[in-house]
CSV table of C-alpha atoms in Angstrom, one decimal:
chain,number,residue,atom,x,y,z
A,1,MET,CA,27.8,135.5,121.8
A,2,GLY,CA,27.2,135.1,125.6
A,3,ASP,CA,30.2,132.8,125.9
A,4,LEU,CA,32.4,135.3,124.0
A,5,ILE,CA,31.4,138.1,126.3
A,6,LYS,CA,32.2,135.9,129.3
A,7,VAL,CA,35.6,134.9,128.0
A,8,THR,CA,36.4,138.5,127.1
A,9,LEU,CA,35.4,139.8,130.6
A,10,ILE,CA,37.5,137.0,132.2
A,11,GLY,CA,40.5,138.0,130.1
A,12,LEU,CA,40.0,141.7,130.9
A,13,ILE,CA,39.4,141.3,134.6
A,14,SER,CA,42.3,138.8,135.1
A,15,GLY,CA,44.7,141.0,133.1
A,16,MET,CA,43.9,144.1,135.1
A,17,ALA,CA,43.7,142.2,138.4
A,18,GLY,CA,47.2,140.9,138.4
A,19,THR,CA,48.9,144.1,137.3
A,20,SER,CA,46.7,146.1,139.7
A,21,ILE,CA,47.7,144.0,142.7
A,22,GLY,CA,51.3,144.6,141.7
A,23,GLY,CA,50.7,148.2,141.1
A,24,LEU,CA,49.5,148.7,144.7
A,25,MET,CA,53.2,148.6,145.6
A,26,ALA,CA,53.5,152.1,144.2
A,27,PHE,CA,51.7,153.3,147.4
A,28,PHE,CA,54.2,151.6,149.7
A,29,VAL,CA,57.6,151.5,148.0
A,30,LYS,CA,59.8,154.6,147.9
A,31,ARG,CA,62.8,153.2,146.2
A,32,VAL,CA,63.6,150.4,143.8
A,33,ASN,CA,64.8,147.1,145.4
A,34,ARG,CA,66.6,145.5,142.5
A,35,ARG,CA,67.0,142.1,144.2
A,36,PHE,CA,63.3,142.0,145.1
A,37,ILE,CA,62.1,142.8,141.5
A,38,SER,CA,64.7,140.3,140.1
A,39,THR,CA,63.5,137.6,142.4
A,40,ILE,CA,59.8,138.0,141.6
A,41,LEU,CA,60.5,138.2,137.8
A,42,GLU,CA,62.4,134.9,138.0
A,43,PHE,CA,59.5,133.3,139.9
A,44,SER,CA,57.1,134.5,137.3
A,45,ALA,CA,59.4,133.2,134.5
A,46,GLY,CA,59.5,129.7,136.1
A,47,LEU,CA,55.8,129.6,136.6
A,48,MET,CA,55.1,130.5,133.0
A,49,THR,CA,57.7,128.0,131.7
A,50,SER,CA,55.9,125.2,133.5
A,51,VAL,CA,52.5,126.1,132.3
A,52,VAL,CA,53.7,126.4,128.7
A,53,CYS,CA,55.7,123.2,128.7
A,54,PHE,CA,53.3,121.0,130.7
A,55,LYS,CA,49.9,122.4,129.8
A,56,LEU,CA,49.8,124.7,126.7
A,57,ILE,CA,52.0,122.7,124.3
A,58,PRO,CA,50.7,119.3,125.3
A,59,GLU,CA,47.1,120.6,124.7
A,60,ALA,CA,48.3,122.1,121.4
A,61,PHE,CA,49.6,118.7,120.3
A,62,LYS,CA,46.3,117.1,121.3
A,63,TYR,CA,44.2,119.5,119.2
A,64,GLY,CA,46.5,120.5,116.3
A,65,GLY,CA,49.2,117.9,115.9
A,66,ILE,CA,52.9,118.5,115.5
A,67,LYS,CA,52.7,120.6,112.4
A,68,PHE,CA,50.1,123.1,113.6
A,69,THR,CA,51.9,123.2,117.0
A,70,PHE,CA,55.3,123.9,115.5
A,71,PHE,CA,53.9,126.5,113.1
A,72,GLY,CA,52.0,128.2,116.0
A,73,VAL,CA,55.1,128.4,118.2
A,74,PHE,CA,57.1,129.9,115.3
A,75,LEU,CA,54.5,132.5,114.7
A,76,GLY,CA,54.2,133.4,118.4
A,77,VAL,CA,57.9,133.9,118.7
A,78,THR,CA,58.0,135.9,115.5
A,79,ALA,CA,55.2,138.2,116.6
A,80,ILE,CA,57.0,139.1,119.8
A,81,LEU,CA,60.3,139.6,117.9
A,82,LEU,CA,58.5,142.1,115.6
A,83,VAL,CA,57.0,143.9,118.6
A,84,GLU,CA,60.5,144.2,120.1
A,85,GLU,CA,61.9,145.5,116.9
A,86,ILE,CA,59.2,148.2,116.7
A,87,MET,CA,59.7,149.1,120.3
A,88,GLY,CA,63.5,149.3,119.8
A,89,ARG,CA,63.2,151.8,117.0
A,90,ALA,CA,60.6,154.0,118.6
A,91,GLU,CA,61.1,156.7,121.3
A,92,PHE,CA,58.2,156.0,123.5
A,93,VAL,CA,59.1,158.2,126.4
A,94,LYS,CA,60.9,161.5,126.4
A,95,THR,CA,61.2,163.3,129.8
A,96,LYS,CA,63.4,165.7,131.6
A,97,LYS,CA,62.3,164.7,135.1
A,98,GLN,CA,64.7,163.8,137.7
A,99,ASN,CA,65.4,160.0,137.7
A,100,SER,CA,64.1,160.0,134.1
A,101,GLY,CA,65.9,156.7,133.5
A,102,LEU,CA,63.8,155.0,136.1
A,103,LEU,CA,60.6,156.6,134.8
A,104,ARG,CA,61.4,155.6,131.2
A,105,ALA,CA,62.2,152.1,132.4
A,106,GLY,CA,58.8,151.9,134.0
A,107,MET,CA,56.9,153.3,131.0
A,108,VAL,CA,58.7,151.1,128.5
A,109,MET,CA,58.0,148.1,130.8
A,110,ALA,CA,54.3,149.1,130.9
A,111,ILE,CA,54.1,149.3,127.1
A,112,GLY,CA,55.9,146.0,126.6
A,113,ILE,CA,53.7,144.3,129.2
A,114,ALA,CA,50.6,145.7,127.6
A,115,LEU,CA,51.7,144.4,124.2
A,116,HIS,CA,52.5,140.9,125.5
A,117,ASN,CA,49.3,140.8,127.5
A,118,PHE,CA,47.6,140.4,124.2
A,119,PRO,CA,49.0,136.9,123.4
A,120,GLU,CA,48.4,136.0,127.1
A,121,GLY,CA,44.7,136.9,126.6
A,122,PHE,CA,44.9,134.9,123.4
A,123,ALA,CA,45.9,131.9,125.5
A,124,VAL,CA,43.0,132.4,127.8
A,125,GLY,CA,40.5,132.6,125.0
A,126,SER,CA,41.8,129.6,123.1
A,127,GLY,CA,42.2,127.8,126.4
A,128,PHE,CA,38.5,128.1,127.2
A,129,GLU,CA,37.7,127.0,123.7
A,130,ALA,CA,39.7,123.8,124.4
A,131,SER,CA,38.3,123.2,127.9
A,132,VAL,CA,37.0,125.1,130.9
A,133,SER,CA,39.7,123.6,133.1
A,134,LEU,CA,42.5,124.6,130.8
A,135,GLY,CA,41.1,128.1,130.6
A,136,MET,CA,40.9,128.4,134.3
A,137,VAL,CA,44.5,127.2,134.9
A,138,ILE,CA,45.9,129.6,132.3
A,139,THR,CA,43.8,132.5,133.8
A,140,ALA,CA,45.0,131.7,137.4
A,141,VAL,CA,48.7,131.5,136.4
A,142,ILE,CA,48.5,134.7,134.3
A,143,ILE,CA,47.0,136.6,137.3
A,144,ILE,CA,49.9,135.3,139.5
A,145,HIS,CA,52.4,136.1,136.8
A,146,ASP,CA,51.1,139.6,136.3
A,147,ILE,CA,51.6,140.6,139.9
A,148,PRO,CA,55.4,140.9,139.8
A,149,GLU,CA,55.1,142.6,136.4
A,150,GLY,CA,52.8,145.1,138.0
A,151,ILE,CA,55.4,145.7,140.7
A,152,ALA,CA,58.1,146.0,138.0
A,153,MET,CA,56.1,148.7,136.3
A,154,ALA,CA,54.8,150.7,139.2
A,155,VAL,CA,57.9,150.9,141.4
A,156,PRO,CA,60.2,152.5,138.8
A,157,MET,CA,57.5,154.9,137.7
A,158,LYS,CA,57.0,156.0,141.3
A,159,ALA,CA,60.7,156.3,142.0
A,160,GLY,CA,61.0,158.2,138.7
A,161,GLY,CA,58.6,161.0,139.7
A,162,PHE,CA,55.0,159.8,139.0
A,163,THR,CA,52.5,160.0,141.8
A,164,SER,CA,51.3,156.8,143.4
A,165,LYS,CA,47.9,157.1,141.8
A,166,LYS,CA,49.2,157.8,138.3
A,167,ALA,CA,51.7,154.8,138.5
A,168,PHE,CA,48.9,152.6,139.8
A,169,ALA,CA,46.4,153.7,137.0
A,170,LEU,CA,48.9,153.1,134.2
A,171,THR,CA,49.9,149.7,135.7
A,172,ALA,CA,46.2,148.7,135.8
A,173,LEU,CA,45.5,149.8,132.2
A,174,SER,CA,48.4,147.7,130.9
A,175,GLY,CA,46.2,144.7,131.5
A,176,VAL,CA,43.4,145.9,129.2
A,177,PRO,CA,44.8,144.3,126.0
A,178,MET,CA,44.4,140.9,127.6
A,179,GLY,CA,40.6,141.2,127.2
A,180,PHE,CA,41.0,141.9,123.4
A,181,GLY,CA,43.4,138.9,123.2
A,182,ALA,CA,40.9,136.7,125.0
A,183,LEU,CA,38.1,137.7,122.6
A,184,LEU,CA,40.2,137.0,119.5
A,185,GLY,CA,41.5,133.7,120.9
A,186,ALA,CA,38.0,132.5,121.5
A,187,ILE,CA,36.8,133.6,118.1
A,188,VAL,CA,39.7,132.0,116.1
A,189,GLY,CA,39.9,129.0,118.4
A,190,GLY,CA,36.2,128.3,117.8
A,191,ILE,CA,36.7,127.7,114.1
A,192,SER,CA,38.0,124.2,114.5
A,193,GLU,CA,40.2,121.9,116.7
A,194,LYS,CA,43.2,122.6,114.5
A,195,PHE,CA,42.8,126.3,115.1
A,196,ILE,CA,42.6,125.7,118.8
A,197,GLY,CA,45.9,123.9,118.6
A,198,ALA,CA,47.4,126.7,116.5
A,199,CYS,CA,46.1,129.3,118.9
A,200,LEU,CA,47.5,127.5,122.0
A,201,SER,CA,50.9,127.0,120.4
A,202,PHE,CA,51.0,130.6,119.2
A,203,ALA,CA,50.4,131.8,122.8
A,204,ALA,CA,53.0,129.2,124.0
A,205,GLY,CA,55.6,130.6,121.6
A,206,ALA,CA,54.9,134.2,122.5
A,207,MET,CA,55.0,133.5,126.2
A,208,LEU,CA,58.2,131.4,126.0
A,209,TYR,CA,60.0,134.3,124.2
A,210,VAL,CA,58.7,136.8,126.8
A,211,VAL,CA,60.1,134.5,129.5
A,212,TYR,CA,63.6,133.9,128.0
A,213,GLY,CA,64.0,137.0,125.9
A,214,GLU,CA,62.6,139.6,128.3
A,215,LEU,CA,61.8,138.5,131.9
A,216,MET,CA,65.0,136.6,132.6
A,217,VAL,CA,67.2,139.0,130.7
A,218,GLU,CA,65.8,142.0,132.7
A,219,SER,CA,66.1,139.9,135.9
A,220,LYS,CA,69.8,139.3,135.3
A,221,LYS,CA,70.4,143.0,134.6
A,222,LEU,CA,68.9,143.8,138.0
A,223,TYR,CA,70.6,141.3,140.2
A,224,LEU,CA,73.0,138.3,139.7
A,225,GLY,CA,72.7,136.6,143.0
A,226,ARG,CA,71.4,133.1,143.8
A,227,LEU,CA,68.1,134.1,145.2
A,228,PRO,CA,66.5,134.9,141.8
A,229,SER,CA,67.7,131.6,140.4
A,230,LEU,CA,66.2,129.7,143.4
A,231,SER,CA,63.0,131.7,142.9
A,232,ASN,CA,62.9,130.5,139.2
A,233,VAL,CA,63.2,126.9,140.3
A,234,PHE,CA,60.4,127.4,142.9
A,235,GLY,CA,58.3,129.0,140.2
A,236,ILE,CA,58.8,125.9,138.0
A,237,VAL,CA,57.8,123.6,140.8
A,238,CYS,CA,54.7,125.6,141.6
A,239,GLY,CA,53.8,125.6,137.9
A,240,ILE,CA,54.1,121.8,137.8
A,241,ILE,CA,51.9,121.5,140.9
A,242,VAL,CA,49.3,123.8,139.4
A,243,THR,CA,49.2,121.9,136.0
A,244,THR,CA,49.1,118.5,137.7
A,245,ILE,CA,46.2,119.1,140.0
A,246,SER,CA,44.1,120.9,137.4
């Protein structure tokens, strides 16, 4: 029970820490710099790609074998697709404020990030069940990854009319589901090694779709220059370094 509480707290604190750091930008930024947000989203995408491909999936193979890994990745992708479908059919934000487009973008981004923080927490929980070193690597990378996402939430909300404090608070709260995900990942992953493999691959599939179906798509909508692409490559290299030295 003590270990479950520790893992849950690690997931909760790391989820809120990354988005909160990014959310601090709400106090300093008065307008949306599309190139800047695009660049940091691409770096985040590259970092996550490396961790998934060079750490999560190899560990999933180790514990679960090819069948459990493939099945887990498939379920992870499917879960995020269902979330996207639900979000696409729902009107989450209705506002008549000036710059309501920016405000809605920030709010929808916050909801989306809160939802996909759950499988990231799942990765943390199942990662710690596999090994402490894997859990720590995943936690560190997710904190770094959540910083640009926090910026991507807070800046549009601030530019759309929210106060800095309100934008920051909503950004920080979007990290809370990661704690619940970490708890579930630790519980399910603790059943057997096969389940650890399935949990890791589920998180890998979910994170890969978030990268290629959300982060990179949104990045290209914001800015099409070379800088974001270079940032993506830099993120991949940084991810390789992190996974190699761990």
